[in-house]
Amino acid sequence: MPQENIVLKNCGVIDPRQIATFLERDGFQALEKVRREMTPEAVTDEIKASGLRGRGGAGFPCGLKWEGTRKAPGGEKYVICNADEGEVGTFKDRYILERDPFTLIEGMAIAGYTLGAKTGFIYLRAEYHHLFDLLENAIRQIEEFGFLANFTIEIREGAGAYICGEESALMDAMEGKRGEARYRPPFPTTAGLWGKPTIINNVETLMNIPRIIRNGAGWFNQMGTERSKGTKVFSVSGDVPKPGVYELVLGSSLRELVEGLALAKNTKMIQIGGATGRIVPYEQIDTPLTFESVLGAGAVIVFDQSRDVIDIVHRTMEFLAEESCGKCTPCRQGTEVMVETLARFHRGEGLKKDLKDLADLSEVMTLTSLCGLGQAASNAVTDSLQHFKDAYESRVAGN
Amino acid sequence: MVANGKEIDPVGRQICSPMPACRINLLVLPFQVIAVPIKQSMARKEIENEITLTMNGSPVSGRAGMTILEVARENGIDIPTLCHVSRLPPSGVCRLCVVEVAGSRTLVGACHTPITEGMMVATHSPKILAARKILVELLMASHPDSCLICDKANICELRNIAADLEIGLPRFRARKHYYPLEYENPNIIRDMSKCILCRRCVVACQDLKGERLFSVAYRGFESKVVSGCDQPVDKEACQDCDECITLCPSGALRRPRRPGEERAKKALFIKG
Ligand SMILES: Cc1cc2nc3c(=O)[nH]c(=O)nc-3n(C[C@H](O)[C@H](O)[C@H](O)COP(=O)(O)O)c2cc1C
Ligand code: SF4
Ligand code: FES
């Protein structure tokens, strides 16, 4: 399936500092259309019909989220753009923000219109501080042209924690608290930021909104597979000659991306979805890239034959243990235990019983953790135990 | 497992002999059941719509706004908890109260999840018991092995639950924290090496006393309940109310008493 620039349509074409260049490329026509012709209900129906799913990692149906928030009782509602982009190996949101902040803001304004919200926030990753001025400038220019009507957009900078990309921790952080996952229910649709119904979406999800409104749900849901519609923007890195950002129609094969576009050779395995993502061995490189199989936030890290699986899994786990907020037992204690165990395997001092303990622990972390970090922390362990069991067995002490 | 006095398996069929792992439920301590302030929890809720659901195969009912845990306790089903205190808002951090709810991908925290109409809940399936056991083993893995000389050994909730779940030597290895003992305040001794981060003290101080003496600092495995910026507990602020000390489920918080202090005043002479 082909490479297709839908989300990235304007990237590299317009000048992100000049709204005029954006207006030349049908900028704000979707927003105008929504305001002139569509009721909030019609907007959520259109998004639902498009089949758009969240691009931030979890793949939750966007239309359902919007509808739930629109219908939730409460006068004050908020829109949040999650631009925390903390997942290991993702840099597609930065690429988008740097090149086309206008479409994103248009998407947020459409969300604002749908909810009757007065305020939207962009939660910007601390390391993306250099984009603050660019975004401010874009918001100011849009305001001057009168496109925002009575919707204001504020930028909130993160303080540098991976967990604060998780939606409930992000809201805690915005409220001035320690950024920690909340238990659910209640979900943000009914009780999000300051307890008010809130739409929170990834940058890329919001980028799709103006396209869907302008071209129609029917146009959008022709692309992709049955349960994964549209395109996905991937960040490819690792052992590839051509790392970078690529947009592909969903359902394209991993091979097309990794070997076709990024020109990888001699690949051993691919980690898809970052630290909490899945590990795909080379034998499965023809896997389609869909929500049904593997996707996450679209981080694709390629490892060639020179890499050691245990080393990679160990370092992934060190990252997650470091970034766990520490609130719930399984994630706080479980990641610590896993780091200890994997470190022993790394040194060639594993025990036979560790293999079962790791598998049991993985399951419990997935079943009982409060948020996606703990629930998915063991993915790399589970997958590597499945596909690279000999790597573990050869590191059992005495072998 | 036992529900409404009947032996049943997790999906609700009656079974003849209870599985060994399920026996813990026979250890329901009477006070735990009685301690449920039914009237109070009714008064707390504004809406009193009746909701019916299935718990371990039996139909039970509750009122809108009640949690799975509250309904379970009303029906004599004992779900273990470590962080929950019925008169405080749930914090949902220990995860020990997890139960199975039909249709849910993960296990669900009973102490904070409201009941819904037609919900199908299992509270003691093998899957749940295995998960609870690992959760406690994880806590024990970084807990100092000092039960024998711990002042709270006989009333330690962690130890009690570990015994209920038939946990022997912990199967996991984790680092242990050895923090210096904090005894600067005349009202409280804190031994954070024994803290299991249930946050009862944090919530109690804030909710019952309106103070915010404690908060959680650092993150991940380094998380620690601190006072101020990880300083000794303020002598002025801590008013000797004992709320947190009474609630602390481990040996982390206790009253300052020197060994033998209780015996200090009374002299007893007995014939040799
Ligand atoms: C540990 C963790 C980190 C996350 N980091 C991000 C992030 O950096 N950016 C993001 O958009 N979503 C992130 N998410 C996903 C969000 O919780 C949430 O699902 C997403 O913002 C919803 O938007 P979407 O429906 O448009 O994907 C993270 C989730 C977890 C569990
Ligand atoms: S000191 Fe006690 S009450 Fe406070 S968090 Fe630790 S174990 Fe819980
Ligand atoms: S008792 Fe429910 S999470 Fe601790």
XYZ file of C-alpha atoms and ligand atoms in Angstrom:
714
model
C 0.000 0.000 0.000
C 1.215 3.440 -0.842
C 2.822 6.219 1.015
C 0.247 8.956 1.336
C 0.571 12.477 2.670
C -2.652 13.374 4.369
C -1.608 14.386 7.842
C 1.683 15.702 6.517
C 0.069 17.398 3.533
C 1.334 20.851 4.414
C 4.603 19.850 6.036
C 7.492 21.354 4.168
C 5.096 23.150 1.837
C 3.814 26.007 3.974
C 5.778 28.425 6.110
C 4.833 27.612 9.712
C 5.382 31.270 10.630
C 3.085 32.692 7.944
C -0.610 32.047 8.131
C -1.005 33.354 4.577
C 0.813 30.336 3.165
C -1.594 28.103 5.075
C -4.663 29.938 3.837
C -3.517 29.337 0.284
C -3.791 25.601 0.957
C -7.445 25.536 1.973
C -6.586 26.448 5.561
C -9.534 26.856 7.935
C -12.069 25.760 5.357
C -12.975 22.791 7.544
C -13.485 25.053 10.554
C -15.626 27.444 8.483
C -17.650 24.531 7.174
C -18.260 23.229 10.652
C -19.339 26.605 11.957
C -21.555 27.371 8.996
C -23.109 24.051 8.107
C -22.736 21.523 10.870
C -24.255 21.001 14.297
C -21.947 19.637 17.001
C -23.845 16.392 16.680
C -23.167 16.236 12.951
C -19.449 16.716 13.645
C -19.232 13.828 16.092
C -21.295 11.679 13.727
C -18.888 12.443 10.901
C -15.850 11.583 13.027
C -17.540 8.405 14.185
C -18.340 7.418 10.623
C -14.746 8.047 9.563
C -13.488 5.328 11.900
C -10.649 7.551 13.120
C -8.835 6.061 16.096
C -6.483 7.825 18.512
C -2.899 8.105 17.295
C -1.348 8.574 20.751
C -0.936 4.877 21.426
C -4.159 3.406 22.710
C -6.159 3.632 19.477
C -9.425 4.580 21.155
C -12.182 5.488 18.656
C -12.036 9.259 18.399
C -15.695 9.764 17.516
C -16.878 7.900 20.601
C -14.590 9.986 22.793
C -15.916 13.206 21.303
C -19.509 12.102 21.516
C -19.126 11.001 25.119
C -17.604 14.333 26.053
C -20.184 16.312 24.103
C -23.037 14.494 25.813
C -21.491 14.596 29.295
C -23.370 16.935 31.601
C -21.513 20.079 32.577
C -21.238 23.636 31.332
C -17.498 24.013 31.222
C -15.537 21.612 29.043
C -11.982 21.504 27.809
C -9.959 20.393 24.834
C -6.398 19.200 25.346
C -3.860 18.464 22.679
C -1.389 15.940 23.985
C 1.946 17.118 22.611
C 4.012 15.467 25.321
C 5.438 12.957 22.872
C 7.451 11.063 25.439
C 7.354 7.593 23.925
C 10.816 6.295 23.180
C 11.577 6.611 19.488
C 8.689 8.900 18.543
C 9.403 12.227 16.948
C 6.507 12.553 14.525
C 4.562 15.050 16.659
C 7.601 17.309 16.771
C 7.946 17.014 13.011
C 4.315 18.058 12.608
C 4.446 20.892 15.153
C 7.561 22.314 13.553
C 6.030 22.344 10.082
C 2.275 22.789 10.351
C 0.967 24.177 13.650
C -2.046 25.689 11.868
C -3.829 22.461 10.974
C -3.435 21.264 14.554
C -5.021 24.416 15.914
C -7.802 24.126 13.354
C -8.461 20.591 14.628
C -8.542 21.833 18.211
C -10.937 24.635 17.288
C -13.278 22.099 15.694
C -13.159 20.053 18.894
C -13.873 23.240 20.841
C -16.873 24.027 18.650
C -18.210 20.496 19.109
C -18.079 20.754 22.895
C -18.987 24.394 23.224
C -15.668 24.705 25.039
C -14.046 28.054 25.611
C -10.545 26.888 26.329
C -8.120 24.484 24.775
C -4.655 23.583 25.956
C -1.587 22.316 24.212
C 0.476 20.285 26.659
C 3.915 20.699 25.188
C 6.765 18.399 26.062
C 9.450 20.184 28.118
C 12.128 19.274 25.599
C 10.115 20.985 22.855
C 10.558 24.365 24.467
C 12.031 25.627 21.206
C 8.587 25.239 19.654
C 6.860 27.433 22.188
C 7.344 30.657 20.223
C 6.377 29.065 16.943
C 3.111 27.816 18.433
C 2.397 31.106 20.184
C 2.985 32.900 16.938
C 0.614 30.592 15.114
C -2.107 31.034 17.730
C -1.683 34.822 17.630
C -1.911 34.986 13.856
C -5.005 32.791 13.823
C -6.605 34.997 16.468
C -5.800 38.105 14.452
C -7.571 36.601 11.475
C -10.556 35.960 13.733
C -10.686 32.215 13.167
C -10.703 31.286 16.820
C -13.883 33.280 17.583
C -14.435 32.793 21.301
C -12.075 29.894 21.768
C -8.729 30.521 23.413
C -5.744 28.216 23.240
C -3.076 28.156 25.918
C 0.222 26.337 25.845
C 1.269 24.477 28.977
C 4.795 23.203 29.177
C 5.539 19.847 30.717
C 8.276 19.455 33.295
C 9.896 16.402 31.780
C 8.231 13.177 32.801
C 7.234 10.333 30.503
C 4.239 9.503 32.664
C 2.807 12.985 32.123
C 1.994 11.944 28.549
C -0.531 9.524 30.034
C -3.797 11.413 29.921
C -4.793 11.336 33.583
C -1.276 12.119 34.811
C -1.138 14.914 32.264
C -4.283 16.427 33.734
C -2.947 16.103 37.276
C 0.208 17.854 36.139
C -1.796 20.626 34.506
C -3.752 21.066 37.718
C -0.462 21.709 39.468
C -0.266 18.337 41.188
C 2.274 15.586 41.088
C 1.778 13.892 37.712
C 0.356 10.479 38.515
C -2.133 8.188 36.855
C -5.674 8.306 38.223
C -7.919 5.311 38.614
C -10.762 5.048 36.132
C -13.725 5.446 35.989
C -14.352 8.347 35.921
C -12.883 8.839 32.456
C -11.830 12.233 31.084
C -14.975 12.266 28.938
C -16.985 12.935 32.105
C -14.404 14.112 34.637
C -11.106 15.237 33.141
C -9.222 18.447 33.706
C -10.382 20.049 36.984
C -13.098 17.421 37.053
C -14.714 18.774 33.870
C -15.540 16.771 30.718
C -12.438 16.887 28.547
C -11.411 15.767 25.096
C -7.761 14.793 25.080
C -6.186 13.815 21.783
C -2.779 13.274 20.349
C -1.351 15.833 17.902
C -1.711 13.483 14.943
C -5.313 12.572 15.800
C -6.269 16.244 15.769
C -4.408 16.781 12.482
C -6.785 14.293 10.848
C -9.920 16.157 11.902
C -9.857 19.041 9.371
C -9.112 16.546 6.583
C -12.091 14.383 7.525
C -14.443 17.331 7.814
C -13.370 18.755 4.471
C -13.281 15.537 2.452
C -15.930 13.564 4.293
C -15.910 10.405 6.369
C -16.493 8.313 3.243
C -13.231 9.506 1.715
C -11.322 8.787 4.909
C -12.654 5.348 5.697
C -11.798 4.044 2.242
C -8.192 4.040 3.323
C -6.871 1.339 5.576
C -8.251 -1.905 6.899
C -11.564 -2.757 8.458
C -10.702 -1.537 11.921
C -7.822 0.818 11.134
C -8.804 3.667 8.863
C -6.707 6.397 7.328
C -2.972 6.804 7.481
C -0.382 6.680 10.215
C 2.713 8.764 10.657
C 5.688 6.648 11.716
C 8.952 7.659 13.328
C 11.616 5.244 12.110
C 14.961 5.077 13.873
C 17.684 2.643 14.849
C 19.811 0.584 12.480
C 18.499 2.056 9.253
C 20.257 4.151 6.600
C 17.239 6.424 6.242
C 15.650 7.177 9.612
C 12.839 9.699 9.618
C 9.143 10.409 9.514
C 6.992 8.495 7.029
C 3.254 8.521 6.491
C 1.681 5.325 5.229
C -1.839 4.074 4.694
C -2.781 1.802 7.583
C -2.455 -1.847 6.723
C 0.828 -1.350 4.851
C 3.361 -3.970 5.776
C 6.155 -3.412 8.219
C 8.550 -4.563 5.512
C 7.467 -1.764 3.214
C 8.271 0.796 5.890
C 11.449 -0.674 7.286
C 13.066 -2.118 4.198
C 11.268 -0.265 1.439
C 11.508 3.248 2.783
C 14.106 3.242 5.541
C 16.295 0.744 3.632
C 17.075 -1.485 6.592
C 19.303 -4.521 6.017
C 20.298 -7.416 8.173
C 17.468 -6.740 10.588
C 17.101 -8.849 13.720
C 14.013 -7.341 15.299
C 11.839 -4.271 15.388
C 10.358 -2.605 18.437
C 7.059 -0.992 17.529
C 5.422 1.481 19.879
C 8.494 2.426 21.900
C 9.328 1.307 25.418
C 5.829 -0.008 26.055
C 5.630 -1.381 22.515
C 5.865 -4.824 21.038
C 8.917 -6.634 19.747
C 8.536 -8.133 16.295
C 11.204 -10.614 15.143
C 12.441 -10.340 11.558
C 10.509 -13.469 10.556
C 7.292 -11.498 11.062
C 8.319 -8.478 9.029
C 5.332 -8.897 6.742
C 2.994 -8.052 9.618
C 0.540 -5.350 8.551
C 0.740 -2.100 10.479
C -2.712 -1.814 12.015
C -4.302 -1.330 15.421
C -5.321 -4.979 15.271
C -1.702 -6.145 15.077
C 0.989 -3.717 16.192
C 1.061 0.049 16.092
C 1.199 2.036 19.326
C 2.147 5.628 18.676
C 4.051 4.633 15.556
C 7.583 4.485 16.921
C 9.523 1.978 14.855
C 12.966 1.171 16.196
C 14.984 -1.223 14.075
C 17.725 -3.426 15.525
C 20.167 -5.313 13.339
C 21.944 -8.618 13.951
C 24.704 -6.975 15.991
C 22.247 -6.162 18.808
C 21.688 -8.186 21.921
C 18.037 -8.781 22.793
C 18.589 -8.989 26.542
C 20.511 -5.738 26.494
C 17.656 -4.002 24.694
C 14.955 -5.409 26.946
C 16.987 -4.608 30.052
C 17.519 -1.022 28.998
C 13.859 -0.637 28.080
C 12.916 -1.840 31.534
C 15.395 0.510 33.199
C 13.712 3.365 31.401
C 10.232 2.293 32.502
C 11.309 1.746 36.108
C 12.848 5.210 36.125
C 9.691 6.740 34.656
C 7.076 4.867 36.702
C 5.239 7.367 38.883
C 5.365 4.916 41.758
C 1.705 5.175 42.662
C 0.536 1.594 42.231
C 2.215 -1.510 43.608
C 2.521 -3.631 40.443
C 4.241 -0.965 38.376
C 6.474 0.485 41.094
C 7.608 -2.852 42.518
C 7.233 -4.906 39.358
C 9.492 -2.771 37.168
C 12.112 -2.813 39.934
C 12.004 -6.607 40.147
C 12.208 -6.887 36.369
C 15.238 -4.621 36.165
C 16.951 -6.728 38.826
C 16.134 -9.970 37.039
C 17.080 -8.729 33.569
C 20.330 -7.311 34.897
C 21.223 -10.769 36.121
C 20.474 -12.274 32.727
C 22.560 -9.551 31.188
C 25.491 -10.663 33.324
C 24.813 -14.307 32.525
C 23.525 -15.004 36.026
C 19.899 -15.789 35.321
C 18.076 -18.612 37.063
C 15.823 -21.168 35.424
C 12.976 -20.211 37.714
C 13.250 -16.576 36.629
C 11.684 -17.405 33.289
C 8.431 -18.458 34.916
C 8.595 -15.672 37.489
C 9.014 -13.101 34.720
C 6.044 -14.487 32.817
C 3.819 -14.568 35.926
C 4.866 -11.092 36.959
C 4.233 -9.748 33.456
C 0.698 -10.999 33.558
C -0.065 -9.497 36.938
C 1.408 -6.133 35.993
C -0.752 -6.091 32.887
C -3.861 -7.073 34.799
C -3.580 -4.858 37.837
C -1.621 -1.679 37.047
C -3.412 1.645 37.180
C -2.347 2.954 33.793
C -0.895 2.017 30.456
C 2.683 2.298 31.662
C 2.452 -0.561 34.124
C 0.009 -2.466 31.949
C 2.343 -2.441 28.955
C 5.693 -2.330 30.760
C 6.174 -6.042 30.379
C 5.459 -6.158 26.637
C 9.130 -6.263 25.688
C 9.752 -9.030 28.213
C 6.757 -11.095 27.127
C 7.578 -10.769 23.434
C 11.273 -11.466 23.819
C 10.517 -14.493 25.997
C 8.311 -15.734 23.199
C 10.526 -15.003 20.211
C 14.039 -15.065 21.648
C 13.822 -17.636 24.394
C 17.312 -18.988 23.622
C 18.775 -15.575 24.407
C 17.458 -16.018 27.945
C 18.271 -19.684 28.240
C 21.859 -19.152 27.187
C 22.245 -16.672 30.054
C 21.076 -18.998 32.780
C 23.902 -19.364 35.292
C 25.958 -22.467 34.690
C 25.177 -22.591 30.976
C -15.030 -19.453 47.987
C -17.949 -18.419 50.091
C -20.688 -16.079 49.090
C -23.889 -15.736 51.011
C -22.791 -18.756 52.961
C -22.634 -20.990 49.886
C -19.633 -22.640 48.360
C -19.340 -21.533 44.780
C -16.691 -21.302 42.116
C -15.789 -18.046 40.396
C -18.390 -18.368 37.706
C -21.040 -19.166 40.195
C -21.492 -22.936 40.026
C -21.764 -24.572 43.391
C -18.796 -26.737 44.178
C -18.351 -29.463 46.742
C -14.887 -28.875 48.113
C -13.264 -25.492 48.280
C -9.922 -25.133 46.560
C -7.077 -24.769 49.026
C -6.192 -21.314 47.807
C -9.737 -20.165 48.355
C -9.795 -21.079 51.997
C -8.521 -17.693 52.981
C -11.991 -16.494 52.532
C -13.072 -18.663 55.411
C -10.844 -16.535 57.576
C -13.170 -13.543 57.317
C -12.679 -11.790 60.573
C -15.998 -10.785 62.076
C -14.878 -7.268 62.842
C -13.953 -6.619 59.241
C -17.479 -7.315 58.186
C -19.111 -5.455 61.013
C -16.804 -2.512 60.527
C -18.659 -1.605 57.356
C -20.619 1.462 58.295
C -23.673 0.622 56.259
C -25.756 3.501 57.530
C -22.955 5.957 57.022
C -22.356 4.875 53.468
C -26.072 5.231 52.796
C -26.102 8.688 54.235
C -23.141 9.683 52.107
C -24.887 8.924 48.865
C -27.521 11.264 47.614
C -29.167 8.968 45.124
C -30.523 5.741 46.439
C -31.466 3.976 43.251
C -31.265 0.269 43.604
C -28.775 -1.457 41.342
C -28.680 -5.206 40.895
C -25.588 -7.114 39.928
C -24.112 -10.577 40.180
C -21.326 -11.325 42.573
C -19.704 -14.742 42.435
C -22.787 -16.034 40.706
C -25.318 -14.780 43.223
C -27.576 -11.808 42.623
C -26.839 -8.942 44.991
C -27.975 -5.368 45.078
C -26.652 -2.011 46.079
C -27.401 1.640 45.721
C -26.122 3.915 42.992
C -22.752 5.325 43.924
C -21.660 2.333 45.992
C -18.392 0.652 45.120
C -17.930 -3.045 44.417
C -16.092 -3.306 47.729
C -18.959 -1.791 49.705
C -21.475 -4.161 48.141
C -19.178 -7.129 48.691
C -18.771 -6.292 52.361
C -22.493 -5.829 52.833
C -22.873 -9.344 51.502
C -20.225 -10.862 53.702
C -17.637 -11.284 50.971
C -14.178 -10.379 52.169
C -11.971 -8.659 49.634
C -8.535 -7.870 51.052
C -7.467 -4.217 51.028
C -4.313 -2.423 52.060
C -4.726 1.181 51.052
C -8.450 1.574 51.518
C -10.019 3.091 54.633
C -13.794 3.193 54.569
C -14.103 6.704 55.970
C -11.554 8.149 53.545
C -11.809 8.649 49.790
C -10.245 5.748 47.878
C -6.734 6.160 46.571
C -6.624 2.898 44.625
C -2.885 2.450 44.898
C -2.210 -0.961 46.445
C -4.313 -2.873 43.866
C -4.955 -5.684 46.339
C -8.704 -5.329 46.041
C -8.733 -6.268 42.348
C -11.684 -8.318 41.112
C -12.815 -9.675 37.772
C -15.604 -7.832 36.010
C -17.043 -9.495 32.922
C -16.105 -7.544 29.810
C -13.103 -5.801 31.342
C -9.714 -6.379 29.774
C -7.904 -5.911 33.055
C -8.803 -6.633 36.652
C -10.719 -3.854 38.350
C -10.097 -2.138 41.689
C -13.078 -2.940 43.917
C -12.455 -0.076 46.343
C -12.940 2.653 43.768
C -15.098 1.177 41.015
C -18.786 2.012 41.264
C -21.292 -0.736 40.657
C -23.388 -0.687 37.512
C -26.604 -2.448 36.593
C -26.069 -6.055 35.510
C -22.359 -6.061 36.375
C -20.888 -9.558 36.734
C -18.206 -9.664 39.395
C -15.979 -12.493 40.606
C -14.009 -11.743 43.749
C -11.957 -14.865 44.390
C -11.229 -16.627 41.106
C -7.864 -18.420 40.809
C -6.694 -15.631 38.509
C -7.464 -13.004 41.158
C -5.913 -14.968 43.991
C -2.740 -15.469 41.971
C -2.587 -11.749 41.209
C -3.135 -10.733 44.843
C -0.460 -13.146 45.945
C 2.078 -11.666 43.555
C 1.163 -8.135 44.615
C 1.877 -8.953 48.247
C 5.036 -10.823 47.288
C 6.170 -7.710 45.452
C 5.619 -5.599 48.562
C 7.376 -8.128 50.768
C 10.327 -8.288 48.391
C 11.447 -4.815 49.393
C 10.222 -4.941 52.974
C 12.925 -5.314 55.629
C 12.975 -8.743 57.212
C 12.549 -7.389 60.696
C 9.142 -8.694 61.716
C 10.603 -10.507 64.705
C 11.640 -7.276 66.374
C 9.031 -4.968 64.858
C 6.801 -3.166 67.371
C 3.797 -3.650 65.170
C 4.373 -7.256 64.169
C 1.211 -8.460 65.870
C -1.036 -5.852 64.296
C 0.656 -5.492 60.916
C -1.913 -5.700 58.140
C 0.678 -6.579 55.531
C 1.823 -9.530 57.564
C -1.743 -10.623 58.180
C -2.614 -10.538 54.524
C 0.595 -12.331 53.612
C -0.374 -15.086 56.028
C -3.902 -15.236 54.594
C -2.517 -15.648 51.104
C -0.113 -18.334 52.297
C 2.950 -16.438 51.250
C 6.237 -17.888 52.377
C 9.620 -16.615 51.383
C 9.191 -13.933 48.716
C 9.952 -15.249 45.257
C 11.075 -11.912 43.861
C 14.219 -9.989 44.548
C 14.157 -6.239 44.964
C 16.324 -3.711 46.691
C 15.345 -2.743 50.188
C 15.239 0.831 51.357
C 17.059 1.592 54.545
C 16.122 5.133 55.450
C 17.314 6.723 58.669
C 14.742 6.531 61.452
C 12.884 9.831 61.946
C 12.235 10.473 65.626
C 12.739 14.250 65.905
C 9.053 14.852 66.536
C 7.834 13.943 70.043
C 4.534 12.645 68.637
C 5.613 10.256 65.941
C 8.411 7.932 64.887
C 8.679 7.244 61.178
C 10.612 4.297 59.851
C 10.208 4.710 56.118
C 12.146 1.502 55.488
C 8.924 -0.296 56.381
C 6.543 1.949 54.454
C 4.499 0.196 51.777
C 3.320 3.457 50.191
C -0.352 2.860 50.854
C -0.771 6.624 51.342
C -3.247 6.257 54.166
C -1.227 8.738 56.229
C -1.147 11.241 53.385
C -4.899 11.108 52.858
C -5.760 10.923 56.568
C -3.739 13.989 57.509
C -5.341 15.937 54.715
C -8.873 14.650 54.954
C -9.377 14.129 58.662
C -7.226 16.918 60.005
C -7.090 19.407 57.177
C -3.315 19.382 57.415
C -1.006 18.436 54.632
C 1.926 17.191 56.557
C 2.709 14.338 54.237
C 3.080 14.029 50.520
C 4.722 11.642 48.114
C 8.092 12.638 46.722
C 10.498 11.124 44.205
C 9.136 8.597 41.765
C 9.032 4.945 40.829
C 10.779 2.662 43.257
C 12.366 5.689 44.931
C 8.954 7.082 45.895
C 8.773 8.077 49.527
C 6.212 9.651 51.819
C 7.874 12.824 53.019
C 7.087 15.733 55.208
C 7.946 19.112 53.683
C 10.907 18.761 51.373
C 11.908 15.436 52.902
C 12.536 17.010 56.297
C 11.743 15.844 59.822
C 8.049 16.140 60.724
C 7.347 19.687 61.848
C 7.066 19.887 65.635
C 4.499 22.671 65.473
C 2.293 21.215 62.783
C 1.924 17.632 64.007
C -0.669 17.816 66.775
C -0.439 14.389 68.281
C -3.766 13.263 66.811
C -2.525 9.741 66.129
C -4.766 9.344 63.069
C -1.971 8.319 60.742
C -0.293 6.108 63.293
C -3.480 4.174 63.927
C -4.125 3.778 60.220
C -0.622 2.801 59.103
C -0.908 -0.853 58.066
C 2.800 -1.539 58.495
C 5.403 -0.798 61.096
C 6.356 2.482 59.464
C 4.568 4.816 61.861
C 4.487 4.455 65.597
C 4.237 6.379 68.804
C 7.458 7.323 70.487
C 7.917 4.956 73.397
C 11.176 3.926 74.799
C 11.589 0.230 75.506
C 10.102 -0.469 78.887
C 8.425 2.935 79.118
C 5.063 1.477 79.951
C 6.542 -0.227 82.960
C 8.349 2.849 84.161
C 5.915 4.099 86.779
C 4.503 0.999 88.324
C 6.734 -0.981 90.601
C 5.606 -4.441 91.387
C 7.213 -6.451 94.133
C 6.764 -10.122 94.161
C 8.231 -12.694 96.460
C 11.310 -14.311 95.087
C 2.920 6.007 29.924
C 2.116 6.645 28.837
C 2.636 7.691 28.094
C 1.895 8.298 27.109
N 2.457 9.316 26.404
C 1.744 9.901 25.437
C 2.315 10.968 24.689
O 3.445 11.351 24.914
N 1.571 11.543 23.712
C 0.290 11.120 23.446
O -0.345 11.678 22.571
N -0.276 10.117 24.137
C 0.416 9.502 25.119
N -0.169 8.490 25.842
C -1.550 8.098 25.532
C -2.535 8.990 26.284
O -2.770 8.457 27.573
C -3.875 9.072 25.604
O -4.305 7.792 25.308
C -3.848 9.881 24.345
O -3.358 11.156 24.572
C -5.239 9.968 23.815
O -5.224 10.583 22.568
P -5.640 9.811 21.255
O -6.954 9.128 21.535
O -5.739 10.871 20.259
O -4.554 8.839 20.975
C 0.581 7.858 26.834
C 0.059 6.798 27.564
C 0.799 6.189 28.545
C 0.201 5.064 29.304
S 3.830 5.438 56.434
Fe 2.320 3.820 56.796
S 0.343 4.811 56.324
Fe 1.926 6.094 55.415
S 2.124 5.359 53.313
Fe 3.679 4.275 54.515
S 2.688 2.369 55.131
Fe 1.045 3.739 54.454
S -7.644 -1.371 48.502
Fe -8.273 -0.955 46.460
S -6.406 -0.386 45.567
Fe -5.807 -0.605 47.629
